[in-house]
Amino acid sequence: MTQKRQLAGDLRISDTGNQVVLKGWVQKRRDLGGLIFIDLRDRSGVVQAVFSPAKNESALKIAESVRSEYVIEVRGDVVKRDESTINDKMATGDIEVLVEEVYVLNEAKNPPFTVLDGEDVSEDVRLKYRYLDLRRESMQQTFKLRHQASQVMRSFLNDEGYLEMETPMLTKSTPEGARDYLVPSRVHQGHFYALPQSPQLFKQLIMVAGFERYFQFARCFRDEDLRADRQPEFTQIDIETSFMSEEEIMAMTERMMQRVMKEVKGVELTLPLPRLTYDDAMSRYGSDKPDTRFGLELVDLSDVVENAGFKVFKDAVTNGGKVSAINVQGFADAFSRKDIDKLTEFVKIYGAKGLAWLKVTEGELTGPIAKFFDADEQAAIKTTLEAKDNDLLLFIADKTAVVYDSLGALRQKIAKDLDLVDETAFNFLWVTDWPLLEYDKDLGRYFAAHHPFTLPQKQDIDKLHTAPEEVKASAYDLVLNGFELGGGSLRIYKKDLQEKMFEVLGFTKEEANEQFAFLMQALEYGAPPHGGIALGFDRLVMLLAGKTNLRDTILFPKTASASDPLTNAPGTVSEQQLDELHLAFKVKNTEGS
Amino acid sequence: MTQKRQLAGDLRISDTGNQVVLKGWVQKRRDLGGLIFIDLRDRSGVVQAVFSPAKNESALKIAESVRSEYVIEVRGDVVKRDESTINDKMATGDIEVLVEEVYVLNEAKNPPFTVLDGEDVSEDVRLKYRYLDLRRESMQQTFKLRHQASQVMRSFLNDEGYLEMETPMLTKSTPEGARDYLVPSRVHQGHFYALPQSPQLFKQLIMVAGFERYFQFARCFRDEDLRADRQPEFTQIDIETSFMSEEEIMAMTERMMQRVMKEVKGVELTLPLPRLTYDDAMSRYGSDKPDTRFGLELVDLSDVVENAGFKVFKDAVTNGGKVSAINVQGFADAFSRKDIDKLTEFVKIYGAKGLAWLKVTEGELTGPIAKFFDADEQAAIKTTLEAKDNDLLLFIADKTAVVYDSLGALRQKIAKDLDLVDETAFNFLWVTDWPLLEYDKDLGRYFAAHHPFTLPQKQDIDKLHTAPEEVKASAYDLVLNGFELGGGSLRIYKKDLQEKMFEVLGFTKEEANEQFAFLMQALEYGAPPHGGIALGFDRLVMLLAGKTNLRDTILFPKTASASDPLTNAPGTVSEQQLDELHLAFKVKNTEGS
């Protein structure tokens, strides 16, 4: 057949009368009244091919031999279906192809699962036969979306004058990050490359090199224990720019998200995006990545209850903690005591000692702790929480961190249980004014909350040594529907401030200049003010595609133990390969090698 | 300053009278007659900023303190230059900015070399201070070109329905390739990931998965000893497609190259591109990647001289070798005996035992070997080589491979020495009909000339066992100006043929099914006919940018010993890191661990 191939899913009623050549997979075969019907699938979709003895006996004969997932080529005429057989659910449902000629291009064994969406298959089997799993319609759609999103963002960044640049994968292990994946050097005995956790330092060098606007869809690696939303390798949209303010970088990012949302999802995003300071996010949502698709905000009642008769509340405030509550409006009658007991168990996961509650019934607060509050206090509670009849009020009194963690988790659980989340919404928001440093009690020192290159806010620089915990960073995170999409910051661009920062982190000047030698040196040769952002591309695709598992957005992902059931990576290697790398396996429980 | 920043290099005479804010680097400072002139550089180019006591005394004062590569911000008015000071060589040469306000954003130490093009700096120093080296105009241009080329190709592939997809970096080491970079697994003791040498098997799986059209700018890794045009990590434009013929894949690639050449270089490429079979490329150019920007083609004289009186020629043909020559037209008088002696030394590098020569003088062949040929033979030589007065004829008589290697290298050397190469030309061509297999005498077995997944040409499949050396592959290489840009092939898509191929390569059926388990299995579940191509992106950029060193096209390249003078990668790691990987260094000259 020398005729040009057409795509099955693109055929329409207007093609009626045309002869077409199609190539693709057998989705389903049905034998009916001496005829054979095959749903023929290619990358564009599915069309029905009909084999009849009247049209071609030998083609029918061949069709009898094909099974699901065979690869075939057919030539035939596009014809209108009988009214009675029109299928409204298929884009090609009002036509079919009457086959004159058919070739089997390749056979297929009976697949371990059907390639149709909806069949419940264990993830191990899906990953082992990933090439079959990926044939499913929903997987095909996800990777088309992934492609489209990357093209839209690339095109946006190109339009704004950003250059796509590639930083090395074989780099050097540096302190202060997560665990590196290492690559032993054959040439330099005893030396290792590290796979990058992010191109952070390279993108800063690109700024020092004067390119001003850089981006990359960067593969990054972290050898950490994996969770559902983590992979050992992942892709981030990595952006860095010189001479731009925090506001300008955020505005650029917003325009990019606006374009992606419009072109990929058809959703109009209103700019500027909402913002919360880190402190507000914590006190209102108990989370630094709040999901604002539903209410159930935390309300601080410390002032209201600190002098009340309820000792638990009073003590929490007196001991420097706080009392906050959420109002589950209109659902008091939906929660039995037993239900509330379950919520109490739930908040204990987050360290809360207990969960106090009140209901509003005919204007009155009811429940076991109601008696501890006098009329004024009850009125104040109701006013502060805007409580009305049939509202359920849930209180945590504890250390501030515990209050935030437990109520933050509780509001998400309740929203999910009560189906309060608008699943069609895309709620973006910025979280700003992050703390620069976090204190690690176990190690007895400060760590960078983002990374050690983050610029402190100007007004706080003097506090670096005197009150490090109060210093805010010029940093911003972009949150979507309760997920951290990514974050960025302005960077330190003067050597003395970078030295000071390392000092706070416990490095001597000598250590800093040795371990971050090339950065420290680069800052001496005309480094411009710069900053940037990095967004998790896999996660963005997950949210745009409406998926809940990161593995559904990565073509060939790893399992939770960082292995690949398809290729069986990682694998063993030969003695010779180890020899060339000057390496040996450490024998367990013996003294060295 | 809250005014929006403008770009220095974009200012034009039409901006005269405007007040502008500029931010960038001090390219040069000149003090002249109480004024200070600063060439201010940003990513767009350079403009002259003028500081005068009349405009602002304190700005002048600050300008006195700045040196080369300081980062500054200025506010000032765009003014027309005096006629006498207009600089035609600068895009902004007819204007300057009269500065009213200046800030030093960052200082700079005196750089180890100036950032101007043209200064001769050792490559080690350039790499150590890569962030300064990259500030040079020519480097900035190269990476802009690199960005642009990638955008054009991405946009082309997107338009043709290809999806950009990411394959894993942490994969499995497989036999039959170059040496892998290995990544020890922490979780799976004694196991290693391998960094991909190419996404070959994954892109074939993507085809089995039904995506039909895939591309990726894929980072690839080879732990080989490096040459000038090799890097341990490199980028290839990786493309795979289903249901397309060799012709269709080549035509698609041609359209892509046409678009890149037009949009990046403004060059109109005429399609279809020229083609040579592998056999013709070897016999006419002595190379499988011929540079056709000049003539000096090899001409086979075996038939003409096999019965002549010159024993050296006769013996070469009798022993199964051949005699070929190149005609250096019109340059006989340019080559003294001494010059020709040097050429003789040159061809010995390639294994040739000697170089015979003749000149044409007043219609007669002259030179030491002329006497061995009678009049008819001389006439035949002249006719075959189209020899005219003042032509120099250079002959090699040897085994065929030696004739090709030595004359192939000689024609390139002579073309370069005589300046015969049109440096403005972009001569693309396809080399087709490659041999499928190569015999390795030392190992006593066949190896895949491309890779073991290449489809043999249909008519040769029966010869796989009987005459493997005669089997041609469905493979094609794209050559540009004597460089292999890349190559591709149709792939084997049936399991039995793949098994047969592995058998020829010396694998048992069991070994093949074990070592390439996932591929063999995938071929059983409806693998479509497929093929593709991979083009070296670094090399393409090198040729488009008119560079001769691959390192000038890679942002942060490695040296010939695979190290990075900037970051000092590879580096040492801690005992703890090694422990976590269950690894120890092999002690030299002792009996294992």
Short mmCIF file of N, CA, C and O in Angstrom, two decimals, chain B residues 281-356:
data_model
loop_
_atom_site.label_atom_id
_atom_site.label_comp_id
_atom_site.label_asym_id
_atom_site.label_seq_id
_atom_site.Cartn_x
_atom_site.Cartn_y
_atom_site.Cartn_z
N ALA B 281 30.24 6.61 -0.53
CA ALA B 281 30.95 7.59 0.32
C ALA B 281 32.39 7.14 0.53
O ALA B 281 33.33 7.94 0.42
N MET B 282 32.56 5.86 0.79
CA MET B 282 33.91 5.35 1.03
C MET B 282 34.75 5.42 -0.24
O MET B 282 35.89 5.88 -0.21
N SER B 283 34.19 4.98 -1.36
CA SER B 283 35.03 4.91 -2.56
C SER B 283 35.29 6.30 -3.15
O SER B 283 36.34 6.55 -3.72
N ARG B 284 34.36 7.24 -2.97
CA ARG B 284 34.56 8.58 -3.55
C ARG B 284 35.24 9.56 -2.59
O ARG B 284 35.86 10.53 -3.02
N TYR B 285 35.06 9.34 -1.29
CA TYR B 285 35.64 10.31 -0.34
C TYR B 285 36.54 9.66 0.70
O TYR B 285 37.13 10.34 1.53
N GLY B 286 36.58 8.32 0.67
CA GLY B 286 37.41 7.62 1.67
C GLY B 286 36.92 7.85 3.08
O GLY B 286 37.68 7.77 4.05
N SER B 287 35.65 8.16 3.24
CA SER B 287 35.11 8.51 4.55
C SER B 287 33.62 8.20 4.60
O SER B 287 32.93 8.34 3.58
N ASP B 288 33.12 7.81 5.78
CA ASP B 288 31.68 7.60 5.91
C ASP B 288 30.98 8.89 6.35
O ASP B 288 29.79 8.89 6.61
N LYS B 289 31.75 9.98 6.45
CA LYS B 289 31.14 11.28 6.74
C LYS B 289 31.85 12.34 5.90
O LYS B 289 32.51 13.24 6.44
N PRO B 290 31.67 12.24 4.59
CA PRO B 290 32.46 13.08 3.68
C PRO B 290 32.14 14.57 3.79
O PRO B 290 30.98 14.95 3.95
N ASP B 291 33.19 15.36 3.69
CA ASP B 291 33.05 16.82 3.57
C ASP B 291 32.98 17.13 2.08
O ASP B 291 33.97 16.98 1.37
N THR B 292 31.81 17.55 1.62
CA THR B 292 31.64 17.79 0.18
C THR B 292 31.73 19.27 -0.17
O THR B 292 31.29 19.68 -1.23
N ARG B 293 32.32 20.05 0.75
CA ARG B 293 32.47 21.47 0.43
C ARG B 293 33.61 21.71 -0.57
O ARG B 293 33.86 22.83 -0.99
N PHE B 294 34.32 20.65 -0.91
CA PHE B 294 35.40 20.77 -1.90
C PHE B 294 35.48 19.45 -2.66
O PHE B 294 34.88 18.45 -2.24
N GLY B 295 36.19 19.46 -3.80
CA GLY B 295 36.27 18.27 -4.65
C GLY B 295 37.31 17.28 -4.15
O GLY B 295 37.16 16.70 -3.10
N LEU B 296 38.37 17.13 -4.94
CA LEU B 296 39.44 16.19 -4.57
C LEU B 296 38.90 14.80 -4.31
O LEU B 296 39.35 14.10 -3.40
N GLU B 297 37.93 14.37 -5.12
CA GLU B 297 37.35 13.04 -4.91
C GLU B 297 38.35 11.94 -5.23
O GLU B 297 39.23 12.10 -6.08
N LEU B 298 38.18 10.82 -4.57
CA LEU B 298 38.98 9.64 -4.87
C LEU B 298 38.48 9.03 -6.17
O LEU B 298 37.27 8.94 -6.39
N VAL B 299 39.43 8.61 -7.02
CA VAL B 299 39.06 7.93 -8.26
C VAL B 299 39.73 6.56 -8.28
O VAL B 299 40.93 6.44 -8.02
N ASP B 300 38.95 5.55 -8.57
CA ASP B 300 39.45 4.18 -8.58
C ASP B 300 40.17 3.92 -9.90
O ASP B 300 39.57 4.02 -10.96
N LEU B 301 41.45 3.58 -9.83
CA LEU B 301 42.24 3.32 -11.03
C LEU B 301 42.64 1.85 -11.13
O LEU B 301 43.46 1.48 -11.97
N SER B 302 42.08 1.03 -10.28
CA SER B 302 42.49 -0.39 -10.24
C SER B 302 42.44 -1.02 -11.63
O SER B 302 43.39 -1.65 -12.08
N ASP B 303 41.31 -0.83 -12.34
CA ASP B 303 41.17 -1.42 -13.68
C ASP B 303 42.23 -0.90 -14.63
O ASP B 303 42.74 -1.64 -15.47
N VAL B 304 42.53 0.38 -14.49
CA VAL B 304 43.44 1.02 -15.44
C VAL B 304 44.87 0.53 -15.26
O VAL B 304 45.62 0.37 -16.22
N VAL B 305 45.26 0.27 -14.00
CA VAL B 305 46.68 0.02 -13.74
C VAL B 305 47.00 -1.43 -13.39
O VAL B 305 48.16 -1.77 -13.20
N GLU B 306 45.98 -2.26 -13.33
CA GLU B 306 46.27 -3.60 -12.81
C GLU B 306 47.19 -4.41 -13.72
O GLU B 306 47.86 -5.34 -13.27
N ASN B 307 47.25 -4.03 -15.00
CA ASN B 307 48.13 -4.76 -15.90
C ASN B 307 49.33 -3.94 -16.33
O ASN B 307 50.08 -4.33 -17.22
N ALA B 308 49.51 -2.78 -15.70
CA ALA B 308 50.62 -1.91 -16.09
C ALA B 308 51.94 -2.46 -15.53
O ALA B 308 51.97 -3.44 -14.78
N GLY B 309 53.03 -1.81 -15.91
CA GLY B 309 54.34 -2.33 -15.53
C GLY B 309 54.76 -1.95 -14.12
O GLY B 309 55.85 -2.31 -13.67
N PHE B 310 53.91 -1.20 -13.40
CA PHE B 310 54.31 -0.74 -12.06
C PHE B 310 53.86 -1.78 -11.03
O PHE B 310 52.68 -1.94 -10.74
N LYS B 311 54.84 -2.49 -10.50
CA LYS B 311 54.57 -3.67 -9.67
C LYS B 311 53.76 -3.32 -8.40
O LYS B 311 52.87 -4.06 -7.99
N VAL B 312 54.10 -2.18 -7.80
CA VAL B 312 53.41 -1.77 -6.56
C VAL B 312 51.89 -1.69 -6.79
O VAL B 312 51.10 -2.18 -5.99
N PHE B 313 51.50 -1.08 -7.90
CA PHE B 313 50.08 -0.93 -8.23
C PHE B 313 49.47 -2.29 -8.54
O PHE B 313 48.40 -2.65 -8.06
N LYS B 314 50.18 -3.03 -9.38
CA LYS B 314 49.72 -4.33 -9.83
C LYS B 314 49.48 -5.27 -8.63
O LYS B 314 48.43 -5.90 -8.51
N ASP B 315 50.48 -5.32 -7.75
CA ASP B 315 50.38 -6.21 -6.59
C ASP B 315 49.20 -5.85 -5.69
O ASP B 315 48.50 -6.72 -5.17
N ALA B 316 49.00 -4.56 -5.48
CA ALA B 316 47.90 -4.12 -4.62
C ALA B 316 46.58 -4.68 -5.13
O ALA B 316 45.78 -5.23 -4.36
N VAL B 317 46.37 -4.58 -6.43
CA VAL B 317 45.11 -5.06 -7.02
C VAL B 317 45.05 -6.58 -6.95
O VAL B 317 44.04 -7.16 -6.54
N THR B 318 46.17 -7.23 -7.31
CA THR B 318 46.21 -8.70 -7.30
C THR B 318 45.90 -9.25 -5.90
O THR B 318 45.22 -10.25 -5.74
N ASN B 319 46.40 -8.56 -4.88
CA ASN B 319 46.19 -9.02 -3.50
C ASN B 319 44.83 -8.65 -2.93
O ASN B 319 44.62 -8.71 -1.72
N GLY B 320 43.92 -8.17 -3.78
CA GLY B 320 42.58 -7.88 -3.32
C GLY B 320 42.40 -6.45 -2.84
O GLY B 320 41.32 -6.07 -2.38
N GLY B 321 43.44 -5.66 -2.93
CA GLY B 321 43.33 -4.25 -2.56
C GLY B 321 42.95 -3.41 -3.77
O GLY B 321 42.32 -3.91 -4.70
N LYS B 322 43.33 -2.15 -3.74
CA LYS B 322 42.99 -1.33 -4.88
C LYS B 322 43.96 -0.15 -5.01
O LYS B 322 44.78 0.12 -4.11
N VAL B 323 43.83 0.53 -6.13
CA VAL B 323 44.62 1.75 -6.37
C VAL B 323 43.64 2.88 -6.61
O VAL B 323 42.78 2.79 -7.49
N SER B 324 43.72 3.91 -5.78
CA SER B 324 42.90 5.09 -6.02
C SER B 324 43.78 6.33 -6.02
O SER B 324 44.92 6.30 -5.53
N ALA B 325 43.25 7.38 -6.58
CA ALA B 325 44.04 8.61 -6.67
C ALA B 325 43.14 9.83 -6.47
O ALA B 325 41.93 9.75 -6.63
N ILE B 326 43.74 10.93 -6.08
CA ILE B 326 43.03 12.20 -6.13
C ILE B 326 43.83 13.15 -7.03
O ILE B 326 45.06 13.10 -7.09
N ASN B 327 43.10 13.97 -7.73
CA ASN B 327 43.70 14.94 -8.64
C ASN B 327 43.63 16.32 -8.01
O ASN B 327 42.54 16.89 -7.84
N VAL B 328 44.80 16.84 -7.64
CA VAL B 328 44.85 18.19 -7.07
C VAL B 328 45.00 19.15 -8.25
O VAL B 328 46.10 19.48 -8.68
N GLN B 329 43.85 19.58 -8.76
CA GLN B 329 43.83 20.31 -10.04
C GLN B 329 44.46 21.69 -9.94
O GLN B 329 44.08 22.48 -9.10
N GLY B 330 45.44 21.92 -10.86
CA GLY B 330 46.02 23.25 -10.99
C GLY B 330 47.02 23.60 -9.90
O GLY B 330 47.41 24.77 -9.76
N PHE B 331 47.43 22.63 -9.12
CA PHE B 331 48.36 22.95 -8.03
C PHE B 331 49.69 22.18 -8.13
O PHE B 331 50.44 22.14 -7.18
N ALA B 332 49.98 21.58 -9.31
CA ALA B 332 51.23 20.82 -9.43
C ALA B 332 52.43 21.69 -9.07
O ALA B 332 53.33 21.28 -8.33
N ASP B 333 52.40 22.92 -9.56
CA ASP B 333 53.56 23.79 -9.31
C ASP B 333 53.65 24.26 -7.86
O ASP B 333 54.65 24.83 -7.45
N ALA B 334 52.60 24.01 -7.10
CA ALA B 334 52.63 24.44 -5.70
C ALA B 334 53.31 23.40 -4.80
O ALA B 334 53.57 23.67 -3.63
N PHE B 335 53.54 22.22 -5.33
CA PHE B 335 54.10 21.15 -4.52
C PHE B 335 55.51 20.78 -4.97
O PHE B 335 55.70 20.24 -6.07
N SER B 336 56.51 21.07 -4.13
CA SER B 336 57.87 20.63 -4.39
C SER B 336 58.00 19.16 -3.99
O SER B 336 57.11 18.60 -3.37
N ARG B 337 59.12 18.55 -4.37
CA ARG B 337 59.36 17.17 -3.93
C ARG B 337 59.29 17.08 -2.40
O ARG B 337 58.76 16.12 -1.84
N LYS B 338 59.85 18.08 -1.77
CA LYS B 338 59.85 18.11 -0.30
C LYS B 338 58.41 18.14 0.25
O LYS B 338 58.09 17.44 1.20
N ASP B 339 57.59 18.95 -0.39
CA ASP B 339 56.18 19.01 0.03
C ASP B 339 55.53 17.64 -0.11
O ASP B 339 54.78 17.19 0.77
N ILE B 340 55.82 16.98 -1.21
CA ILE B 340 55.20 15.67 -1.45
C ILE B 340 55.75 14.65 -0.45
O ILE B 340 55.00 13.79 0.04
N ASP B 341 57.03 14.78 -0.11
CA ASP B 341 57.59 13.90 0.93
C ASP B 341 56.81 14.05 2.25
O ASP B 341 56.55 13.08 2.95
N LYS B 342 56.45 15.28 2.53
CA LYS B 342 55.67 15.51 3.77
C LYS B 342 54.29 14.83 3.69
O LYS B 342 53.81 14.28 4.68
N LEU B 343 53.68 14.90 2.51
CA LEU B 343 52.39 14.22 2.35
C LEU B 343 52.56 12.71 2.53
O LEU B 343 51.69 12.03 3.08
N THR B 344 53.70 12.20 2.05
CA THR B 344 53.98 10.76 2.20
C THR B 344 54.06 10.39 3.68
O THR B 344 53.51 9.38 4.12
N GLU B 345 54.73 11.25 4.44
CA GLU B 345 54.79 11.00 5.89
C GLU B 345 53.39 11.01 6.48
O GLU B 345 53.04 10.20 7.33
N PHE B 346 52.58 11.96 6.00
CA PHE B 346 51.21 12.11 6.53
C PHE B 346 50.39 10.85 6.30
O PHE B 346 49.71 10.37 7.21
N VAL B 347 50.43 10.29 5.08
CA VAL B 347 49.56 9.14 4.81
C VAL B 347 50.03 7.90 5.57
O VAL B 347 49.25 6.97 5.79
N LYS B 348 51.30 7.89 5.97
CA LYS B 348 51.80 6.73 6.74
C LYS B 348 51.08 6.60 8.10
O LYS B 348 50.93 5.50 8.62
N ILE B 349 50.63 7.74 8.64
CA ILE B 349 49.84 7.71 9.89
C ILE B 349 48.64 6.78 9.73
O ILE B 349 48.22 6.11 10.66
N TYR B 350 48.12 6.74 8.50
CA TYR B 350 46.90 5.96 8.25
C TYR B 350 47.22 4.58 7.70
O TYR B 350 46.37 3.92 7.13
N GLY B 351 48.47 4.18 7.82
CA GLY B 351 48.84 2.81 7.46
C GLY B 351 49.31 2.63 6.02
O GLY B 351 49.65 1.51 5.62
N ALA B 352 49.33 3.70 5.23
CA ALA B 352 49.78 3.56 3.84
C ALA B 352 51.29 3.36 3.82
O ALA B 352 52.02 3.97 4.60
N LYS B 353 51.74 2.47 2.89
CA LYS B 353 53.18 2.21 2.83
C LYS B 353 53.88 3.32 2.05
O LYS B 353 55.06 3.56 2.25
N GLY B 354 53.14 3.99 1.15
CA GLY B 354 53.79 5.05 0.39
C GLY B 354 52.76 5.87 -0.36
O GLY B 354 51.56 5.55 -0.34
N LEU B 355 53.25 6.93 -1.00
CA LEU B 355 52.37 7.79 -1.79
C LEU B 355 53.03 7.98 -3.15
O LEU B 355 54.14 8.54 -3.23
N ALA B 356 52.38 7.50 -4.20
CA ALA B 356 52.92 7.71 -5.55
C ALA B 356 52.32 8.98 -6.14
O ALA B 356 51.22 9.37 -5.76
#
